[in-house]
mmCIF file of C-alpha atoms and ligand atoms in Angstrom:
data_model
loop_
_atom_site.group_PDB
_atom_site.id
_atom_site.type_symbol
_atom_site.label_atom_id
_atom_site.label_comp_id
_atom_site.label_asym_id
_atom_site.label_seq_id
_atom_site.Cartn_x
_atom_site.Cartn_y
_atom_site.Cartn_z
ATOM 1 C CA UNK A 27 153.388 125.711 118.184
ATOM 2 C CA UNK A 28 153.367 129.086 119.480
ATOM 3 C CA UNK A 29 150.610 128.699 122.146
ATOM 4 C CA UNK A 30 151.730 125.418 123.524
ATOM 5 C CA UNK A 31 153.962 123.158 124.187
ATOM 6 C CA UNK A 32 153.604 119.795 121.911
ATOM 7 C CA UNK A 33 154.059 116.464 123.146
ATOM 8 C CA UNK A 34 153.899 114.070 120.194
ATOM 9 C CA UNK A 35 152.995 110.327 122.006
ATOM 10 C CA UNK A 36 152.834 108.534 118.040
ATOM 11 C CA UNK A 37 156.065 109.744 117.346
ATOM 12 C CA UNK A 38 157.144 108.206 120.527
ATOM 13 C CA UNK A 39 159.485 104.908 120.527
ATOM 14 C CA UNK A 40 158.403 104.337 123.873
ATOM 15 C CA UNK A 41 154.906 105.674 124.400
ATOM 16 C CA UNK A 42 154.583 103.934 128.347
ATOM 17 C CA UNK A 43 157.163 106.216 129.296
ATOM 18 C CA UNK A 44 156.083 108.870 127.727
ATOM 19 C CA UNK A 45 152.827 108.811 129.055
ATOM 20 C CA UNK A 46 154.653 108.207 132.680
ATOM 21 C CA UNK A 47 157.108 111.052 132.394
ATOM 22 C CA UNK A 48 154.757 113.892 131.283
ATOM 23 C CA UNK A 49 150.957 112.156 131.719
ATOM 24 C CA UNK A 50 150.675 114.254 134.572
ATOM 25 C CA UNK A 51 150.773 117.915 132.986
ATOM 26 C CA UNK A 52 148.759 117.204 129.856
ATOM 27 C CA UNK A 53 146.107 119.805 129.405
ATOM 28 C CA UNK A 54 144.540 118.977 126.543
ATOM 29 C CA UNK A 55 144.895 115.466 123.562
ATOM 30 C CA UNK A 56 144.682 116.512 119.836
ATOM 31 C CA UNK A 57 143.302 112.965 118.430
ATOM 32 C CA UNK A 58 142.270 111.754 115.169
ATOM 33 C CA UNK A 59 138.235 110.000 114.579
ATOM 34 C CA UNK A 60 139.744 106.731 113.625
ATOM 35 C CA UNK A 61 142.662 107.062 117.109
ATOM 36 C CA UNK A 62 140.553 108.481 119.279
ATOM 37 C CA UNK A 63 141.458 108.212 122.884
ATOM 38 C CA UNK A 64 141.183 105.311 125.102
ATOM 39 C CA UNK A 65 140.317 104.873 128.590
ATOM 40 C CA UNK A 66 143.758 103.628 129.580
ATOM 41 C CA UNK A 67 145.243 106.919 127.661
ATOM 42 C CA UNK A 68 143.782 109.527 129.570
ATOM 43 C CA UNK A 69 143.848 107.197 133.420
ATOM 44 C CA UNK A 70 147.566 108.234 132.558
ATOM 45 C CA UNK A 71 146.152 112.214 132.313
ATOM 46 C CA UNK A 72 144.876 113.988 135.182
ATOM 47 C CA UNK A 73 145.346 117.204 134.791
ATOM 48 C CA UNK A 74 143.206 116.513 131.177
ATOM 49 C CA UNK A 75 140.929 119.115 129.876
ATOM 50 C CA UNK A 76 139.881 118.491 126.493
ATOM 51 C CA UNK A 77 140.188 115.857 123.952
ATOM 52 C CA UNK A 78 140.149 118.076 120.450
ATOM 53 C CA UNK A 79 139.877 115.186 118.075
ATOM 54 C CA UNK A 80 140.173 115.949 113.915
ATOM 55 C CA UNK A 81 137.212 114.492 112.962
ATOM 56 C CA UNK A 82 133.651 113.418 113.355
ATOM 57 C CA UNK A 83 133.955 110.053 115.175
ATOM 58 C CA UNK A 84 134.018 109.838 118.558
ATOM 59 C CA UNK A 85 133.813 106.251 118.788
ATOM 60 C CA UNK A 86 137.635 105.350 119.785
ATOM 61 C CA UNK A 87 136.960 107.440 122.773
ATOM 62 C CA UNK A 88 135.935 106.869 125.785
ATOM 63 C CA UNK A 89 132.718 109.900 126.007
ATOM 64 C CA UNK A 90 131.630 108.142 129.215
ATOM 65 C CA UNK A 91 135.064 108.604 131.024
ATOM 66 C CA UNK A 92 135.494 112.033 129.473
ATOM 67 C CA UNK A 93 131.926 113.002 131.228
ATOM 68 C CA UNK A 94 132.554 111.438 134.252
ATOM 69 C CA UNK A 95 135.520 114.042 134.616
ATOM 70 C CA UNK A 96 134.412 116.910 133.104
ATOM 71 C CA UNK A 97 136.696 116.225 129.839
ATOM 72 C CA UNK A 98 135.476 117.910 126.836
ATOM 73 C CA UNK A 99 134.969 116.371 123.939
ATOM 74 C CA UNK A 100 135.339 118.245 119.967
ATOM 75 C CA UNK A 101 134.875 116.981 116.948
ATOM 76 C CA UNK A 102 135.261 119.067 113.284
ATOM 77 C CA UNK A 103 131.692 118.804 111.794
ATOM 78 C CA UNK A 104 130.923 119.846 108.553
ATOM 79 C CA UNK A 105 134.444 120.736 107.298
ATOM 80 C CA UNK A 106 134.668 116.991 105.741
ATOM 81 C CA UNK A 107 131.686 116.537 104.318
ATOM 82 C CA UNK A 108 132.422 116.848 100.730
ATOM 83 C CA UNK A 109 135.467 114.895 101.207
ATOM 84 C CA UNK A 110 133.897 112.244 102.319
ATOM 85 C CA UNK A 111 130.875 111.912 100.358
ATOM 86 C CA UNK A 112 133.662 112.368 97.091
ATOM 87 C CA UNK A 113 135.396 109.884 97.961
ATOM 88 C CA UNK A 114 132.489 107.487 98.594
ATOM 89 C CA UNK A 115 131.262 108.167 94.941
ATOM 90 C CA UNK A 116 135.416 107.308 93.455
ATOM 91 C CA UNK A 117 134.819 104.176 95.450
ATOM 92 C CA UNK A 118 131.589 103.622 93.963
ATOM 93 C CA UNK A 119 132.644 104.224 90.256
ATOM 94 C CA UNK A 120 135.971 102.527 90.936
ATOM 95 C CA UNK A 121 134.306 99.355 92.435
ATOM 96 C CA UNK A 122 132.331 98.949 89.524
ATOM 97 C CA UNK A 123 133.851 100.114 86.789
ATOM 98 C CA UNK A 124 136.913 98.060 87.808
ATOM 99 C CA UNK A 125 139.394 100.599 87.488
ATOM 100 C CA UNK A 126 142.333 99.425 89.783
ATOM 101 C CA UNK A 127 142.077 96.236 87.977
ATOM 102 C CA UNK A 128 142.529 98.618 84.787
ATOM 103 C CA UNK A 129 145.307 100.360 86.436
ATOM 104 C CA UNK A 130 147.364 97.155 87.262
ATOM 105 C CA UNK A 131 146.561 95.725 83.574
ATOM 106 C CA UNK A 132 148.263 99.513 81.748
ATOM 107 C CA UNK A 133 151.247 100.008 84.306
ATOM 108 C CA UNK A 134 152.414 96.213 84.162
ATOM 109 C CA UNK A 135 152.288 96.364 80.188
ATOM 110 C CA UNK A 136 149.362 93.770 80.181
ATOM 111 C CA UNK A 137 147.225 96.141 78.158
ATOM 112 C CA UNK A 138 147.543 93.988 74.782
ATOM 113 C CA UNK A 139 147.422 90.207 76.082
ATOM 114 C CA UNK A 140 144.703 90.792 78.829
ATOM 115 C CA UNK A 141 140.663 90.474 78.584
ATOM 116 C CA UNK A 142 139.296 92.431 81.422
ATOM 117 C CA UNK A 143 135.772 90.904 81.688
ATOM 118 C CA UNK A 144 133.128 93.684 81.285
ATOM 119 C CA UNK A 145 132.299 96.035 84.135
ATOM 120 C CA UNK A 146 129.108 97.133 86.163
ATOM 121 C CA UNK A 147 127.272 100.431 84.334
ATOM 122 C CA UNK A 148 126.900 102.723 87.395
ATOM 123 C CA UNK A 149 124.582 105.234 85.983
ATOM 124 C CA UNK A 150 120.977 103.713 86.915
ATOM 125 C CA UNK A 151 121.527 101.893 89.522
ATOM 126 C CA UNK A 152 119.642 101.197 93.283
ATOM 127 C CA UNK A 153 121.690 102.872 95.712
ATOM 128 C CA UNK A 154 121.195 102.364 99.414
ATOM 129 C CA UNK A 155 122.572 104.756 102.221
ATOM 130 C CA UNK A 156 123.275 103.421 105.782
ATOM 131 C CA UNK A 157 122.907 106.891 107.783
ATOM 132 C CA UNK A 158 121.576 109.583 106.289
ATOM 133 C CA UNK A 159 123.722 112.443 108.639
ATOM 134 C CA UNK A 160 125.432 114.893 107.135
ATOM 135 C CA UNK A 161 127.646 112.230 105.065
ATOM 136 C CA UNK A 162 125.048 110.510 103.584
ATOM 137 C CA UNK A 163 122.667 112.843 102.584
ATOM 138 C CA UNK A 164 126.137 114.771 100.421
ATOM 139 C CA UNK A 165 126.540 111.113 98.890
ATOM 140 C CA UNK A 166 122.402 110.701 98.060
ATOM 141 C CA UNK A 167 123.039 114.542 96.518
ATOM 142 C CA UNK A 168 126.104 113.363 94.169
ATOM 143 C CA UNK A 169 125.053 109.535 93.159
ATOM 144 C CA UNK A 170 121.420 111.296 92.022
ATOM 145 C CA UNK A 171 123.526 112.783 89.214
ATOM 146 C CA UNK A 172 124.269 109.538 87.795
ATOM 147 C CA UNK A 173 120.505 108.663 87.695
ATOM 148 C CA UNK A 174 119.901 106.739 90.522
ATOM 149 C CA UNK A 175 117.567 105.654 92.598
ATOM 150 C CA UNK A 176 118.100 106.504 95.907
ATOM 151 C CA UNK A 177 116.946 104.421 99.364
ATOM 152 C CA UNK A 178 118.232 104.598 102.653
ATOM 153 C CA UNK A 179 118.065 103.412 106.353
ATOM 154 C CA UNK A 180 118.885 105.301 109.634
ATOM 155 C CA UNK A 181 116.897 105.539 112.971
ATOM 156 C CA UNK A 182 113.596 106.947 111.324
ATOM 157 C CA UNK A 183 112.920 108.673 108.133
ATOM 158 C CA UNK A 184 114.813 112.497 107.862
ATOM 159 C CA UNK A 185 112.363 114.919 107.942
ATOM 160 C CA UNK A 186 112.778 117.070 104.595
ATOM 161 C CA UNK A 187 114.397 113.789 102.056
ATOM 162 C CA UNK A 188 112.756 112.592 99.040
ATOM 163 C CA UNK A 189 114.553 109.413 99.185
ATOM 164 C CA UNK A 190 113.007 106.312 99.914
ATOM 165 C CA UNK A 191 112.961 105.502 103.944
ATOM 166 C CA UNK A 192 113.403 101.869 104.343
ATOM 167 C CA UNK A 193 113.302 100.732 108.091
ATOM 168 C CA UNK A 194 114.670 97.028 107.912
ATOM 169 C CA UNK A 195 118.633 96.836 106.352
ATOM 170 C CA UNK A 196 117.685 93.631 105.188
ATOM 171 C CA UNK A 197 115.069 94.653 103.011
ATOM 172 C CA UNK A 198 117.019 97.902 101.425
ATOM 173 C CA UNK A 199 120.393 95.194 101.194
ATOM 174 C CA UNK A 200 117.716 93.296 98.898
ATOM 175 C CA UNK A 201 116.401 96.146 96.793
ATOM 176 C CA UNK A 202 119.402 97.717 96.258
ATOM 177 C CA UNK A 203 122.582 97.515 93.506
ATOM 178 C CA UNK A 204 124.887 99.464 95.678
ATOM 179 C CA UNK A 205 124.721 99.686 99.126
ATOM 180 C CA UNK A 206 126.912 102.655 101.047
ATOM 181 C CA UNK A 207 127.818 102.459 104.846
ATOM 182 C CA UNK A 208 128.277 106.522 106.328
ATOM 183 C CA UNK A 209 126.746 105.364 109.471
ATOM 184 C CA UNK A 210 128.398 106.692 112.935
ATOM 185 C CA UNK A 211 129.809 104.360 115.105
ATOM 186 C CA UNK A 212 128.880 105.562 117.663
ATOM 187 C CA UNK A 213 126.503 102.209 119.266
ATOM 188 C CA UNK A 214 129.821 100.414 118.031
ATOM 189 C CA UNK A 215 127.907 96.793 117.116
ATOM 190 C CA UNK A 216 128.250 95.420 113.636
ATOM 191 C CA UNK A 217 125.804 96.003 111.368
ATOM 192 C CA UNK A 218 126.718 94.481 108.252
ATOM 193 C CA UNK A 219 127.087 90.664 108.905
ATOM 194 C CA UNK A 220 126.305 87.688 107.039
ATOM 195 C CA UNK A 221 123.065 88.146 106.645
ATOM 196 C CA UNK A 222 123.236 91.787 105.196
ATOM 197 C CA UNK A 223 125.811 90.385 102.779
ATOM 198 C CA UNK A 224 123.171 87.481 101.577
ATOM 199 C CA UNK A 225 120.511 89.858 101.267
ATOM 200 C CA UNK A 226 122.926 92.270 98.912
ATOM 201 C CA UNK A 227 123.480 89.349 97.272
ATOM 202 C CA UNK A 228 125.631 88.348 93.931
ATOM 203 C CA UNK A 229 124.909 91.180 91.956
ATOM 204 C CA UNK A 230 125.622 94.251 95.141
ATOM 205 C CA UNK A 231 128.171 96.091 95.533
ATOM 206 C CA UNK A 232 129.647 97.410 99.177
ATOM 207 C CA UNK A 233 131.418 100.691 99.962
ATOM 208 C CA UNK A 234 132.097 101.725 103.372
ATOM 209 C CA UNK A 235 133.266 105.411 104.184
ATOM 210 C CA UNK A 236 132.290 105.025 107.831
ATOM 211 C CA UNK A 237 134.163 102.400 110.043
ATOM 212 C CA UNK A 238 135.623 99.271 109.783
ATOM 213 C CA UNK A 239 133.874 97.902 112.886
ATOM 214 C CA UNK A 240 130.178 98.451 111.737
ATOM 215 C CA UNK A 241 131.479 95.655 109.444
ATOM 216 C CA UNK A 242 131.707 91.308 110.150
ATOM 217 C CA UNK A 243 135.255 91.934 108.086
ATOM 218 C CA UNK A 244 135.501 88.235 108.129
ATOM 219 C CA UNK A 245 132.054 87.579 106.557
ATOM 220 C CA UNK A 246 132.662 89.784 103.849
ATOM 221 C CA UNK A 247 135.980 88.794 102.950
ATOM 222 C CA UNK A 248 134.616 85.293 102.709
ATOM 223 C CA UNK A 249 131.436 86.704 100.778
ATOM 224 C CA UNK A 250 133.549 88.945 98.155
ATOM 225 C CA UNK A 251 136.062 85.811 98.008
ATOM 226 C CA UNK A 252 132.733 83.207 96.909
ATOM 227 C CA UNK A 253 131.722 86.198 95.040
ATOM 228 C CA UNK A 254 128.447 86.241 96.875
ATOM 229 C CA UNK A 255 128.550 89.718 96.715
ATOM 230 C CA UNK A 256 130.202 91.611 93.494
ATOM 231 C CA UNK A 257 132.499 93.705 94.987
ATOM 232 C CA UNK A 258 133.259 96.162 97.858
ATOM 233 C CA UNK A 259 135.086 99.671 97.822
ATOM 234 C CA UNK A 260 136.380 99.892 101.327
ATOM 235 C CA UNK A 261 138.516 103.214 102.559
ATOM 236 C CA UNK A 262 138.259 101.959 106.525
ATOM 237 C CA UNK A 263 139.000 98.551 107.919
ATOM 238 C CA UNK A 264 137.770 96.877 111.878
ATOM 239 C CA UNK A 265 141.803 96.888 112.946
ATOM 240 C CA UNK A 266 143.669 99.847 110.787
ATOM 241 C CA UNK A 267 146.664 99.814 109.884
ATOM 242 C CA UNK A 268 145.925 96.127 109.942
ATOM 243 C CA UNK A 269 144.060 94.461 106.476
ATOM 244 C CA UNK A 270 143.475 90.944 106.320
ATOM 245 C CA UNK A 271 145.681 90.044 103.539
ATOM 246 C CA UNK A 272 142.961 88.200 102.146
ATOM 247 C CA UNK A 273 141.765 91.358 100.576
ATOM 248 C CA UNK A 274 144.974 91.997 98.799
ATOM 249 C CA UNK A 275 144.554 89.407 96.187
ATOM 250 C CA UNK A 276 140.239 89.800 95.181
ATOM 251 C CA UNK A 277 140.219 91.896 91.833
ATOM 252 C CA UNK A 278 136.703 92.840 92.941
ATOM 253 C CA UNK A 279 137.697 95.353 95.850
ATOM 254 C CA UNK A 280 138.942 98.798 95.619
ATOM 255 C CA UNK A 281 141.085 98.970 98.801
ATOM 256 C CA UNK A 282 141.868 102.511 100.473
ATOM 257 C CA UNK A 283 144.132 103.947 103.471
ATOM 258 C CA UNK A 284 141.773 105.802 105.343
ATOM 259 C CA UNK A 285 141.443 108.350 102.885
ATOM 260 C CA UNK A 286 138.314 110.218 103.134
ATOM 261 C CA UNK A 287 139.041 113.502 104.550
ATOM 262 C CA UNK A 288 142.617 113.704 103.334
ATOM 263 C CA UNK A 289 142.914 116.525 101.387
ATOM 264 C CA UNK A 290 145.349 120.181 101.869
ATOM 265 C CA UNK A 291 142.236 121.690 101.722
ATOM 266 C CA UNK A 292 140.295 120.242 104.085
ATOM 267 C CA UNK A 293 142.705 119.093 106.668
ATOM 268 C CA UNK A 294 143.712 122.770 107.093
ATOM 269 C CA UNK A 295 139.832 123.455 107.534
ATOM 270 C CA UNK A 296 140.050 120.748 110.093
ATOM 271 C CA UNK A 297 143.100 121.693 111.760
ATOM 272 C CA UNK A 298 141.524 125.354 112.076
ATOM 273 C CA UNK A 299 138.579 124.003 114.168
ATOM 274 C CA UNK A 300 141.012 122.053 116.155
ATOM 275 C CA UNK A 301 142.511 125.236 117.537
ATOM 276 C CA UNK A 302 139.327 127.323 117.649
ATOM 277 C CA UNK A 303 138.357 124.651 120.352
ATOM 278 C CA UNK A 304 141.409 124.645 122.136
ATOM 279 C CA UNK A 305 141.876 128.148 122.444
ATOM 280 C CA UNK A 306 138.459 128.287 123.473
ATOM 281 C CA UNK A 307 138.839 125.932 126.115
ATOM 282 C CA UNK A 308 142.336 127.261 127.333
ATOM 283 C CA UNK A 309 140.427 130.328 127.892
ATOM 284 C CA UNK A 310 137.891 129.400 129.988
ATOM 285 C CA UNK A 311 135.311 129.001 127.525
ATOM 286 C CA UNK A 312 132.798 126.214 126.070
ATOM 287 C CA UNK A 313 134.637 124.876 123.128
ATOM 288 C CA UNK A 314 132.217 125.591 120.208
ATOM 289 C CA UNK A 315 132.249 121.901 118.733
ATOM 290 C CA UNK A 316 131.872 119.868 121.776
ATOM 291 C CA UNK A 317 130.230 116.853 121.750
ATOM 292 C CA UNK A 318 129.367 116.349 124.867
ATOM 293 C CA UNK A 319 128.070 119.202 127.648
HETATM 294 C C1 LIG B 2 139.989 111.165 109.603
HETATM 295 C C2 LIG B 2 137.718 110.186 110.391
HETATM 296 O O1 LIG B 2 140.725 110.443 108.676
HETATM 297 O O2 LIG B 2 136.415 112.108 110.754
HETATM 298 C C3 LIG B 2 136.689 110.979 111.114
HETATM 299 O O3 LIG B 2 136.125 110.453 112.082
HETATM 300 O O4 LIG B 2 137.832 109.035 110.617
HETATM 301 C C4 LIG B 2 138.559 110.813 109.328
HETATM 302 O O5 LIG B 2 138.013 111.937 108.797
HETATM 303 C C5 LIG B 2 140.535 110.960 110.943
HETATM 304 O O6 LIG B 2 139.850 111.724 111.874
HETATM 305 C C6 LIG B 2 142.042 111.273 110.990
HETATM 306 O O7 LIG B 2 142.276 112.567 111.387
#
């Protein structure tokens, strides 16, 4: 890059001597939401200024170190919104309609000999939200074209949303066909656990577009495996690149890479913001998307 000079620690074979040979005149960390940057990262930083990370999650870093030394903090807001919420709704239709199970049936020349038991209708149904942000309330927007019905939960009602406010998760798990995680990550404790999974019962359906580690993975691989839930459409995971292998085998998941905001179009978006916060911080002013002061 023009402007600076690029150090690129994932490309690194050996990132501990990396960090040791040029820790000490790093400026600034580009990051992505799902990286982030640990604690032990930026001990190894001093001179550190800003962390710009491509994304909305700051969970994977360390805000309360990054205060404590006057680090700032950026995220891209807005820029990934539709992405997001679009891919939360191919999930959803995916998931249900079975459609990588349809896939795998055509390109293995099954087509003929194979009985793919009937799918899930996905216009009509109960749909719950987990975190009605900016995420959630794009996902409410699309899934209300396929005549739904629309609940969801968050930290009190949003002023301004038709859609049903239900405090307890429990109780919209319950009421609900398909239930939607877009929640930050923030608080970083599992929400959906055993119990959440019970409540959505043999008939729900799961789709998380948020982070793996709002989720008991273990719970609901064991739930999707008794089918004591229907299915799950899942695009993030508690340990990426890691997926229990479990998953690989259940024809009732729709499994994804950590897709959501990975399109030309809106990674360029992104990457625009990224710099805008940089430069601004490189000149001596407040970075216009910082989280934190
Ligand atoms: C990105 C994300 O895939 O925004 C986030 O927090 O997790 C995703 O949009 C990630 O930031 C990689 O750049």
């Amino acid at each position: 890059m023009r402007d600076y000079e690029v150090h690129r620690l994932y490309q690194s074979s050996e990132p501990k001597q990396m960090l040791a040979d040029i820790g000490p005149v790093i400026e600034g960390v580009v990051t992505g939401g799902a990286k982030g940057l640990s604690r032990d990262i930026m001990q190894c930083l001093p001179a550190l200024k800003i962390v710009a990370v491509s994304g909305i999650g700051t969970d994977a870093v360390d805000l309360v170190y990054a205060a404590e030394h006057n680090i700032f903090v950026t995220t891209t807001p807005g820029v990934l919104t539709d992405d997001v919420a679009d891919l939360a709704l191919g999930l959803l239709i995916s998931t249900l309609r079975q459609m990588s199970e349809g896939e795998q049936v055509v390109r293995a020349g099954r087509w003929p000999q194979t009985n793919l038991p009937l799918a899930r209708k996905v216009s009509g149904t109960t749909v719950g939200i987990i975190g009605m942000g900016r995420v959630g309330q794009a996902i409410a927007q699309r899934v209300a074209a396929f005549k739904t019905r629309i609940l969801y939960t968050d930290l009190g009602p949003v002023a301004g949303l038709d859609y049903g406010f239900v405090a307890d998760i429990h109780a919209l798990a319950q009421e609900v066909d398909v239930l939607i995680l877009a929640a930050s990550a923030d608080g970083g404790k599992v929400i959906i656990g055993e119990s959440v999974l019970e409540a959505l019962g043999p008939q729900g359906y799961f789709i998380n577009v948020a982070r793996g580690k709002l989720v008991d993975e273990n719970a609901l691989l064991a739930a999707l495996t008794e089918r004591r839930i229907a299915g799950a459409g899942l695009d993030v995971f508690a340990n990426e690149p890691h997926v229990p292998e479990g998953f690989f085998t259940l024809s009732n998941v729709t499994l994804s890479p950590h897709r959501a905001s990975a399109t030309v179009q809106t990674r360029l978006e992104m990457g625009n913001i990224v710099l805008e916060n940089l430069m601004a911080c490189f000149s001596g002013k407040l970075p216009p998307h910082r989280v934190l002061a």
